[in-house]
Amino acid sequence: MNRFKEKLRAHGLTLRRARLQTLQINVGRKCNQACRHCHVDAAPWRTEMMGEAVAHRIGDWIEQHRPEVIDITGGAPELSEWFKYFVELGHGLGLKVMDRNNLTILQEPGFEELPEFLAEHGVEVIASLPCYLEENVNRQRGNGVFQKSIDGLRRLNRVGYGTELPLHLVYNPLGPKLPPAQEELESDYKAVLEKEYGVRFNNLFTITNQPIARFAEDLRKQNAWDDYLELLANSFNPGTVEGLMCRSTLSVGYGGEIYDCDFNQMLEMQLKNAQPLFLWDVRAGDLEGAEILTGDHCLACTAGCGSSCTGALAA
């Protein structure tokens, strides 16, 4: 039973792909952290990373089809040897390039010049900071992470991020609940971070925790799985469906395989046409109008104000 499909049907809705705008590239699972809410199950011990042949085939596709946005994610995408290749390629083609940055990567050896590199190439930084309270961040992401994150934000501020260059923060709830109203929470973030730490940023994106990977494990350990799925289902908001990221984003795995979204990628819901599809098997317009693969986890994107890689979808 697909509860998400049932919700769509009950509201007379369908979910199909629109025009492709964003190519989201997952360059690998390796990360310098192992956060409890991580839907990628990323960690320092993960070894699955994009290789040279795949990177260049994706690069060739980008040059040919020129999607408006290149969204680079991981793991910690900066750990990939192909991170700078994709940044430089997108920048050189005049495309918008986004880096999903965990902030603590800026403190790792060998990444001292990363803020300057990002600024030089006009990269939009979307940084994870699940709360403005130190205790909550360390509880979700590990001891010492909050202070490292603040230090990272200050380094980004010094090269113009948060003022001349776009710097957005991402909030994830601590536990099985929906995010609060994005606009109000953003005001709280800005007030606290500027007053207490002298940190500035542009926008806050609230993202609902997906019931997959480590977060799903925690839900089951706490006997909270059924309650959380019920919360998501009961909070279904039909007004979020049109703006779902899966309609305009194509997710690419580190092997070049394609998915409707990053969450489907983690559940191995690869797009197929008789055979599994890879990026170089399709053209930019081929998937427009295609039905999107869904599951119960999709309820997280349509609950309450909705959730996407750029935050809430409805008031």
Short mmCIF file of N, CA and C in Angstrom, two decimals, residues 114-229:
data_model
loop_
_atom_site.label_atom_id
_atom_site.label_comp_id
_atom_site.label_asym_id
_atom_site.label_seq_id
_atom_site.Cartn_x
_atom_site.Cartn_y
_atom_site.Cartn_z
N LEU A 114 38.84 26.65 0.90
CA LEU A 114 37.55 26.36 0.29
C LEU A 114 36.62 27.57 0.23
N PRO A 115 36.50 28.39 1.30
CA PRO A 115 35.61 29.56 1.19
C PRO A 115 35.99 30.48 0.04
N GLU A 116 37.29 30.69 -0.15
CA GLU A 116 37.74 31.57 -1.23
C GLU A 116 37.43 30.95 -2.59
N PHE A 117 37.59 29.64 -2.72
CA PHE A 117 37.27 28.96 -3.98
C PHE A 117 35.79 29.09 -4.29
N LEU A 118 34.94 28.86 -3.31
CA LEU A 118 33.50 28.97 -3.52
C LEU A 118 33.11 30.39 -3.92
N ALA A 119 33.68 31.37 -3.23
CA ALA A 119 33.36 32.77 -3.52
C ALA A 119 33.83 33.17 -4.92
N GLU A 120 35.02 32.73 -5.28
CA GLU A 120 35.59 33.07 -6.60
C GLU A 120 34.70 32.56 -7.73
N HIS A 121 34.02 31.44 -7.50
CA HIS A 121 33.19 30.84 -8.54
C HIS A 121 31.71 31.11 -8.34
N GLY A 122 31.39 32.02 -7.41
CA GLY A 122 30.01 32.44 -7.22
C GLY A 122 29.07 31.33 -6.81
N VAL A 123 29.57 30.34 -6.07
CA VAL A 123 28.77 29.19 -5.68
C VAL A 123 27.78 29.59 -4.57
N GLU A 124 26.54 29.16 -4.71
CA GLU A 124 25.54 29.36 -3.66
C GLU A 124 25.73 28.27 -2.62
N VAL A 125 25.92 28.66 -1.37
CA VAL A 125 26.17 27.70 -0.31
C VAL A 125 24.90 27.46 0.50
N ILE A 126 24.53 26.19 0.60
CA ILE A 126 23.40 25.77 1.44
C ILE A 126 23.99 24.92 2.55
N ALA A 127 23.97 25.47 3.76
CA ALA A 127 24.72 24.89 4.87
C ALA A 127 23.79 24.32 5.93
N SER A 128 24.15 23.16 6.45
CA SER A 128 23.34 22.50 7.46
C SER A 128 23.66 23.05 8.85
N LEU A 129 22.63 23.58 9.49
CA LEU A 129 22.73 24.00 10.90
C LEU A 129 21.36 23.74 11.53
N PRO A 130 21.15 22.53 12.07
CA PRO A 130 19.80 22.12 12.46
C PRO A 130 19.19 22.85 13.65
N CYS A 131 19.94 23.74 14.27
CA CYS A 131 19.38 24.57 15.35
C CYS A 131 20.36 25.69 15.65
N TYR A 132 19.88 26.74 16.31
CA TYR A 132 20.79 27.81 16.73
C TYR A 132 21.23 27.62 18.18
N LEU A 133 20.84 26.49 18.79
CA LEU A 133 21.25 26.17 20.15
C LEU A 133 22.32 25.09 20.12
N GLU A 134 23.43 25.34 20.80
CA GLU A 134 24.58 24.44 20.75
C GLU A 134 24.23 23.02 21.18
N GLU A 135 23.47 22.89 22.25
CA GLU A 135 23.15 21.57 22.78
C GLU A 135 22.39 20.72 21.76
N ASN A 136 21.43 21.33 21.08
CA ASN A 136 20.63 20.59 20.11
C ASN A 136 21.44 20.15 18.90
N VAL A 137 22.31 21.03 18.42
CA VAL A 137 23.14 20.69 17.26
C VAL A 137 24.09 19.54 17.60
N ASN A 138 24.75 19.64 18.75
CA ASN A 138 25.69 18.59 19.13
C ASN A 138 25.00 17.26 19.37
N ARG A 139 23.77 17.32 19.85
CA ARG A 139 23.01 16.09 20.07
C ARG A 139 22.69 15.39 18.76
N GLN A 140 22.39 16.16 17.73
CA GLN A 140 22.02 15.59 16.44
C GLN A 140 23.21 15.25 15.57
N ARG A 141 24.29 16.04 15.69
CA ARG A 141 25.40 15.91 14.73
C ARG A 141 26.74 15.54 15.36
N GLY A 142 26.81 15.53 16.72
CA GLY A 142 28.05 15.14 17.38
C GLY A 142 28.66 16.26 18.20
N ASN A 143 29.39 15.88 19.24
CA ASN A 143 30.01 16.86 20.13
C ASN A 143 30.99 17.76 19.39
N GLY A 144 30.90 19.05 19.67
CA GLY A 144 31.81 20.02 19.07
C GLY A 144 31.39 20.53 17.71
N VAL A 145 30.34 19.94 17.14
CA VAL A 145 29.95 20.32 15.78
C VAL A 145 29.41 21.74 15.73
N PHE A 146 28.69 22.16 16.76
CA PHE A 146 28.10 23.50 16.73
C PHE A 146 29.19 24.57 16.61
N GLN A 147 30.21 24.49 17.45
CA GLN A 147 31.25 25.52 17.42
C GLN A 147 32.01 25.49 16.10
N LYS A 148 32.27 24.30 15.58
CA LYS A 148 32.92 24.20 14.27
C LYS A 148 32.04 24.82 13.18
N SER A 149 30.72 24.63 13.31
CA SER A 149 29.80 25.21 12.33
C SER A 149 29.81 26.73 12.40
N ILE A 150 29.82 27.28 13.60
CA ILE A 150 29.89 28.73 13.77
C ILE A 150 31.19 29.26 13.18
N ASP A 151 32.30 28.57 13.45
CA ASP A 151 33.58 28.99 12.87
C ASP A 151 33.53 28.96 11.35
N GLY A 152 32.88 27.93 10.79
CA GLY A 152 32.74 27.84 9.35
C GLY A 152 31.90 28.97 8.79
N LEU A 153 30.82 29.31 9.45
CA LEU A 153 29.97 30.42 9.01
C LEU A 153 30.73 31.74 9.04
N ARG A 154 31.53 31.93 10.06
CA ARG A 154 32.33 33.17 10.14
C ARG A 154 33.32 33.26 8.98
N ARG A 155 33.92 32.13 8.63
CA ARG A 155 34.86 32.13 7.50
C ARG A 155 34.13 32.46 6.20
N LEU A 156 32.93 31.91 6.04
CA LEU A 156 32.14 32.22 4.85
C LEU A 156 31.73 33.69 4.84
N ASN A 157 31.35 34.22 5.98
CA ASN A 157 31.00 35.64 6.08
C ASN A 157 32.17 36.53 5.67
N ARG A 158 33.38 36.13 6.04
CA ARG A 158 34.54 36.98 5.77
C ARG A 158 34.84 37.12 4.28
N VAL A 159 34.38 36.15 3.47
CA VAL A 159 34.62 36.26 2.02
C VAL A 159 33.37 36.74 1.29
N GLY A 160 32.39 37.22 2.05
CA GLY A 160 31.23 37.86 1.42
C GLY A 160 29.94 37.07 1.46
N TYR A 161 29.98 35.85 1.98
CA TYR A 161 28.73 35.07 2.07
C TYR A 161 27.81 35.63 3.15
N GLY A 162 26.53 35.65 2.83
CA GLY A 162 25.54 36.23 3.75
C GLY A 162 25.26 37.68 3.46
N THR A 163 26.10 38.29 2.59
CA THR A 163 25.91 39.69 2.18
C THR A 163 25.94 39.77 0.65
N GLU A 164 27.13 39.76 0.06
CA GLU A 164 27.23 39.81 -1.40
C GLU A 164 26.95 38.47 -2.07
N LEU A 165 27.19 37.37 -1.36
CA LEU A 165 27.01 36.04 -1.92
C LEU A 165 25.97 35.27 -1.11
N PRO A 166 25.20 34.40 -1.78
CA PRO A 166 24.10 33.71 -1.09
C PRO A 166 24.57 32.60 -0.15
N LEU A 167 24.11 32.68 1.09
CA LEU A 167 24.39 31.68 2.12
C LEU A 167 23.07 31.36 2.81
N HIS A 168 22.61 30.13 2.65
CA HIS A 168 21.35 29.70 3.24
C HIS A 168 21.61 28.58 4.24
N LEU A 169 20.83 28.54 5.29
CA LEU A 169 20.97 27.51 6.31
C LEU A 169 19.80 26.53 6.23
N VAL A 170 20.06 25.30 6.67
CA VAL A 170 19.04 24.25 6.66
C VAL A 170 18.75 23.80 8.10
N TYR A 171 17.46 23.76 8.41
CA TYR A 171 16.99 23.28 9.72
C TYR A 171 16.30 21.93 9.57
N ASN A 172 16.68 20.98 10.41
CA ASN A 172 15.97 19.71 10.53
C ASN A 172 15.46 19.57 11.96
N PRO A 173 14.21 19.14 12.15
CA PRO A 173 13.72 18.94 13.51
C PRO A 173 14.54 17.90 14.26
N LEU A 174 14.59 18.05 15.56
CA LEU A 174 15.24 17.07 16.42
C LEU A 174 14.18 16.07 16.86
N GLY A 175 14.11 14.94 16.14
CA GLY A 175 13.12 13.94 16.50
C GLY A 175 11.94 13.89 15.53
N PRO A 176 10.95 13.04 15.83
CA PRO A 176 9.83 12.78 14.92
C PRO A 176 8.72 13.81 15.02
N LYS A 177 9.00 14.98 14.47
CA LYS A 177 8.00 16.05 14.46
C LYS A 177 8.21 16.91 13.22
N LEU A 178 7.22 17.73 12.91
CA LEU A 178 7.31 18.61 11.75
C LEU A 178 8.06 19.88 12.11
N PRO A 179 8.70 20.51 11.12
CA PRO A 179 9.36 21.78 11.38
C PRO A 179 8.34 22.87 11.73
N PRO A 180 8.74 23.86 12.51
CA PRO A 180 7.87 25.01 12.74
C PRO A 180 7.79 25.89 11.50
N ALA A 181 7.01 26.95 11.57
CA ALA A 181 6.86 27.86 10.44
C ALA A 181 8.22 28.43 10.04
N GLN A 182 8.56 28.32 8.76
CA GLN A 182 9.89 28.68 8.28
C GLN A 182 10.21 30.16 8.51
N GLU A 183 9.29 31.03 8.19
CA GLU A 183 9.56 32.47 8.29
C GLU A 183 9.84 32.90 9.73
N GLU A 184 9.04 32.37 10.68
CA GLU A 184 9.24 32.73 12.08
C GLU A 184 10.56 32.18 12.61
N LEU A 185 10.86 30.93 12.24
CA LEU A 185 12.11 30.32 12.70
C LEU A 185 13.31 31.04 12.12
N GLU A 186 13.21 31.47 10.87
CA GLU A 186 14.31 32.23 10.26
C GLU A 186 14.60 33.50 11.04
N SER A 187 13.56 34.19 11.49
CA SER A 187 13.75 35.40 12.29
C SER A 187 14.48 35.08 13.59
N ASP A 188 14.11 33.96 14.22
CA ASP A 188 14.79 33.56 15.45
C ASP A 188 16.25 33.24 15.19
N TYR A 189 16.52 32.49 14.14
CA TYR A 189 17.90 32.15 13.77
C TYR A 189 18.73 33.42 13.59
N LYS A 190 18.19 34.34 12.79
CA LYS A 190 18.96 35.55 12.49
C LYS A 190 19.24 36.37 13.74
N ALA A 191 18.24 36.48 14.60
CA ALA A 191 18.42 37.28 15.83
C ALA A 191 19.49 36.67 16.72
N VAL A 192 19.43 35.36 16.92
CA VAL A 192 20.37 34.70 17.83
C VAL A 192 21.77 34.63 17.23
N LEU A 193 21.88 34.22 15.98
CA LEU A 193 23.20 34.03 15.40
C LEU A 193 23.96 35.34 15.23
N GLU A 194 23.24 36.41 14.89
CA GLU A 194 23.94 37.70 14.76
C GLU A 194 24.30 38.28 16.12
N LYS A 195 23.39 38.21 17.06
CA LYS A 195 23.64 38.78 18.39
C LYS A 195 24.72 38.02 19.15
N GLU A 196 24.61 36.68 19.15
CA GLU A 196 25.51 35.85 19.96
C GLU A 196 26.84 35.56 19.28
N TYR A 197 26.83 35.47 17.94
CA TYR A 197 28.03 34.98 17.25
C TYR A 197 28.49 35.87 16.11
N GLY A 198 27.74 36.93 15.81
CA GLY A 198 28.14 37.84 14.74
C GLY A 198 28.03 37.21 13.36
N VAL A 199 27.15 36.22 13.20
CA VAL A 199 27.00 35.48 11.95
C VAL A 199 25.80 35.98 11.17
N ARG A 200 25.98 36.13 9.85
CA ARG A 200 24.89 36.56 8.98
C ARG A 200 24.66 35.51 7.89
N PHE A 201 23.39 35.37 7.50
CA PHE A 201 23.03 34.47 6.40
C PHE A 201 21.80 35.05 5.71
N ASN A 202 21.42 34.46 4.58
CA ASN A 202 20.30 35.00 3.80
C ASN A 202 18.96 34.39 4.16
N ASN A 203 18.80 33.10 3.92
CA ASN A 203 17.52 32.46 4.16
C ASN A 203 17.68 31.17 4.95
N LEU A 204 16.62 30.77 5.63
CA LEU A 204 16.57 29.49 6.33
C LEU A 204 15.62 28.56 5.58
N PHE A 205 16.05 27.33 5.36
CA PHE A 205 15.21 26.31 4.74
C PHE A 205 14.86 25.26 5.78
N THR A 206 13.58 25.05 6.02
CA THR A 206 13.15 23.99 6.94
C THR A 206 12.86 22.72 6.15
N ILE A 207 13.43 21.61 6.58
CA ILE A 207 13.29 20.34 5.88
C ILE A 207 12.82 19.28 6.86
N THR A 208 11.75 18.60 6.51
CA THR A 208 11.20 17.53 7.34
C THR A 208 12.10 16.29 7.25
N ASN A 209 12.34 15.65 8.38
CA ASN A 209 13.16 14.44 8.40
C ASN A 209 12.47 13.32 7.63
N GLN A 210 13.22 12.70 6.72
CA GLN A 210 12.70 11.59 5.92
C GLN A 210 12.78 10.28 6.71
N PRO A 211 11.72 9.47 6.67
CA PRO A 211 11.73 8.19 7.39
C PRO A 211 12.51 7.12 6.64
N ILE A 212 13.80 7.39 6.40
CA ILE A 212 14.68 6.45 5.73
C ILE A 212 16.04 6.48 6.42
N ALA A 213 16.87 5.48 6.13
CA ALA A 213 18.24 5.37 6.64
C ALA A 213 18.30 5.47 8.17
N ARG A 214 19.25 6.25 8.71
CA ARG A 214 19.45 6.27 10.17
C ARG A 214 18.24 6.77 10.93
N PHE A 215 17.54 7.76 10.36
CA PHE A 215 16.37 8.29 11.06
C PHE A 215 15.29 7.22 11.16
N ALA A 216 15.15 6.41 10.12
CA ALA A 216 14.19 5.30 10.17
C ALA A 216 14.59 4.29 11.23
N GLU A 217 15.89 4.01 11.35
CA GLU A 217 16.36 3.10 12.39
C GLU A 217 16.00 3.62 13.77
N ASP A 218 16.21 4.92 13.98
CA ASP A 218 15.89 5.52 15.28
C ASP A 218 14.39 5.43 15.57
N LEU A 219 13.57 5.69 14.55
CA LEU A 219 12.12 5.60 14.75
C LEU A 219 11.71 4.21 15.19
N ARG A 220 12.27 3.20 14.57
CA ARG A 220 11.91 1.82 14.91
C ARG A 220 12.41 1.45 16.31
N LYS A 221 13.61 1.90 16.65
CA LYS A 221 14.14 1.63 17.99
C LYS A 221 13.27 2.26 19.07
N GLN A 222 12.70 3.41 18.77
CA GLN A 222 11.86 4.14 19.72
C GLN A 222 10.39 3.74 19.62
N ASN A 223 10.10 2.75 18.77
CA ASN A 223 8.71 2.35 18.52
C ASN A 223 7.85 3.55 18.09
N ALA A 224 8.47 4.43 17.30
CA ALA A 224 7.78 5.66 16.87
C ALA A 224 7.49 5.67 15.38
N TRP A 225 7.81 4.57 14.68
CA TRP A 225 7.64 4.54 13.23
C TRP A 225 6.19 4.79 12.82
N ASP A 226 5.28 4.03 13.38
CA ASP A 226 3.86 4.14 12.99
C ASP A 226 3.32 5.53 13.31
N ASP A 227 3.68 6.05 14.47
CA ASP A 227 3.19 7.37 14.87
C ASP A 227 3.71 8.45 13.93
N TYR A 228 4.98 8.34 13.53
CA TYR A 228 5.55 9.36 12.64
C TYR A 228 4.90 9.31 11.26
N LEU A 229 4.71 8.10 10.73
CA LEU A 229 4.04 7.99 9.43
C LEU A 229 2.61 8.51 9.50
#
